[in-house]
C-alpha cells in the first residue's frame, strides 16, 4: 500500500517490521503522527467516540499495510530462493517433464503457478 519491503526487515520476536533504512523510519514516524495527532485532538475536543473510531480505522489500515509488506517480503524471498535452486541444481532427473523440449513452448510464471504456453 504505502511502504516498501526494502525499507524493513521482519521482527525477530513477535509479528511486525523493523525499519532498516531512513525511509522505513520516516514511514514509521508518519504513521505515528497520522494515528496520534488526530486522536489526541479529538480527545481534547471531547469527541471520544470519534477519536476511538479514528484509532480503529487507522490501526486497521496500518495492520493491512504491514501485512502486505510482510507478504511482499515473503513472496520475494521465496521467488529468489526458487530461482536460485532451479539455476544451481537444474531440472530433476527423476521427474518426467512433458513437452519441456518442444520448440515454440514458452514458460511464464505467475504468483501461484508456472505455466508452459505452446504457440500454435
Short mmCIF file of C-alpha atoms in Angstrom, two decimals:
data_model
loop_
_atom_site.label_atom_id
_atom_site.label_comp_id
_atom_site.label_asym_id
_atom_site.label_seq_id
_atom_site.Cartn_x
_atom_site.Cartn_y
_atom_site.Cartn_z
CA UNK A 1 0.00 0.00 0.00
CA UNK A 2 2.38 2.74 1.20
CA UNK A 3 5.58 1.11 2.45
CA UNK A 4 8.29 -0.70 0.53
CA UNK A 5 9.61 -4.11 1.62
CA UNK A 6 13.16 -2.85 1.10
CA UNK A 7 12.76 -0.40 3.99
CA UNK A 8 12.11 -3.09 6.61
CA UNK A 9 13.10 -6.48 7.95
CA UNK A 10 10.75 -8.83 9.81
CA UNK A 11 10.91 -8.64 13.60
CA UNK A 12 12.97 -11.38 15.23
CA UNK A 13 10.47 -11.79 18.08
CA UNK A 14 6.76 -11.35 17.53
CA UNK A 15 4.88 -10.09 14.48
CA UNK A 16 5.76 -6.91 12.62
CA UNK A 17 8.54 -4.99 10.96
CA UNK A 18 11.76 -3.25 11.97
CA UNK A 19 12.99 -0.26 9.90
CA UNK A 20 16.41 -0.75 8.29
CA UNK A 21 16.56 2.38 6.10
CA UNK A 22 15.77 6.02 6.69
CA UNK A 23 12.63 5.65 4.54
CA UNK A 24 11.40 2.99 6.96
CA UNK A 25 11.95 5.31 9.90
CA UNK A 26 10.16 8.14 8.06
CA UNK A 27 7.29 5.75 7.27
CA UNK A 28 7.08 4.76 10.95
CA UNK A 29 7.09 8.38 12.15
CA UNK A 30 4.46 9.31 9.55
CA UNK A 31 2.16 6.52 10.75
CA UNK A 32 2.67 7.56 14.39
CA UNK A 33 1.77 11.16 13.60
CA UNK A 34 -1.21 10.20 11.40
CA UNK A 35 -2.59 7.99 14.16
CA UNK A 36 -1.73 10.03 17.27
CA UNK A 37 -2.31 13.68 16.28
CA UNK A 38 -5.99 13.43 15.26
CA UNK A 39 -6.66 11.01 18.13
CA UNK A 40 -5.34 13.48 20.71
CA UNK A 41 -7.05 16.46 19.06
CA UNK A 42 -10.39 14.67 19.02
CA UNK A 43 -9.98 13.72 22.68
CA UNK A 44 -9.20 17.34 23.58
CA UNK A 45 -12.47 18.39 21.91
CA UNK A 46 -14.36 15.79 24.00
CA UNK A 47 -15.14 13.72 20.91
CA UNK A 48 -14.36 10.38 22.50
CA UNK A 49 -16.33 8.20 20.09
CA UNK A 50 -14.80 9.87 17.05
CA UNK A 51 -11.30 9.57 18.49
CA UNK A 52 -11.67 5.83 19.06
CA UNK A 53 -13.24 5.41 15.62
CA UNK A 54 -10.21 7.20 14.14
CA UNK A 55 -7.90 4.98 16.16
CA UNK A 56 -9.66 1.80 14.97
CA UNK A 57 -9.68 2.79 11.29
CA UNK A 58 -6.04 3.92 11.19
CA UNK A 59 -4.81 0.92 13.16
CA UNK A 60 -6.68 -1.32 10.72
CA UNK A 61 -5.01 0.44 7.79
CA UNK A 62 -1.60 0.10 9.46
CA UNK A 63 -2.20 -3.61 10.10
CA UNK A 64 -3.22 -4.11 6.46
CA UNK A 65 -0.12 -2.28 5.21
CA UNK A 66 2.28 -4.19 7.50
CA UNK A 67 0.69 -7.48 6.46
CA UNK A 68 1.07 -6.52 2.80
CA UNK A 69 4.76 -5.61 3.27
CA UNK A 70 5.42 -8.91 5.06
CA UNK A 71 3.65 -10.80 2.25
CA UNK A 72 5.75 -8.99 -0.37
CA UNK A 73 8.94 -9.84 1.53
CA UNK A 74 7.86 -13.49 1.81
CA UNK A 75 6.98 -13.76 -1.89
CA UNK A 76 10.22 -12.01 -2.88
CA UNK A 77 12.33 -14.31 -0.73
CA UNK A 78 10.54 -17.44 -1.96
CA UNK A 79 10.87 -16.35 -5.57
CA UNK A 80 14.60 -15.68 -5.30
CA UNK A 81 15.19 -19.00 -3.49
CA UNK A 82 13.24 -20.87 -6.15
CA UNK A 83 15.17 -19.23 -8.96
CA UNK A 84 18.47 -19.85 -7.20
CA UNK A 85 17.62 -23.52 -6.63
CA UNK A 86 16.43 -24.04 -10.19
CA UNK A 87 19.52 -22.49 -11.74
CA UNK A 88 22.03 -24.08 -9.38
CA UNK A 89 20.65 -27.61 -9.38
CA UNK A 90 18.99 -27.81 -12.78
CA UNK A 91 15.98 -29.95 -13.67
CA UNK A 92 15.31 -33.04 -11.59
CA UNK A 93 16.37 -36.18 -13.46
CA UNK A 94 13.71 -38.33 -11.74
CA UNK A 95 10.82 -36.16 -12.94
CA UNK A 96 9.23 -36.58 -16.36
CA UNK A 97 8.71 -33.18 -17.95
CA UNK A 98 6.05 -33.43 -20.64
CA UNK A 99 6.60 -31.08 -23.54
CA UNK A 100 9.62 -29.44 -21.96
CA UNK A 101 11.85 -29.65 -25.02
CA UNK A 102 9.27 -28.84 -27.66
CA UNK A 103 10.03 -25.86 -29.91
CA UNK A 104 7.61 -22.96 -29.61
CA UNK A 105 6.86 -23.54 -25.92
CA UNK A 106 7.39 -20.54 -23.67
CA UNK A 107 7.42 -20.57 -19.89
CA UNK A 108 5.55 -17.98 -17.85
CA UNK A 109 5.37 -17.73 -14.07
CA UNK A 110 2.57 -16.20 -12.06
CA UNK A 111 2.36 -15.71 -8.34
CA UNK A 112 0.86 -19.18 -7.82
CA UNK A 113 1.65 -21.27 -10.90
CA UNK A 114 4.33 -21.89 -13.51
CA UNK A 115 2.74 -22.04 -16.96
CA UNK A 116 4.04 -23.54 -20.20
CA UNK A 117 2.37 -21.98 -23.23
CA UNK A 118 2.57 -23.64 -26.62
CA UNK A 119 2.37 -21.29 -29.56
CA UNK A 120 0.23 -22.62 -32.38
#
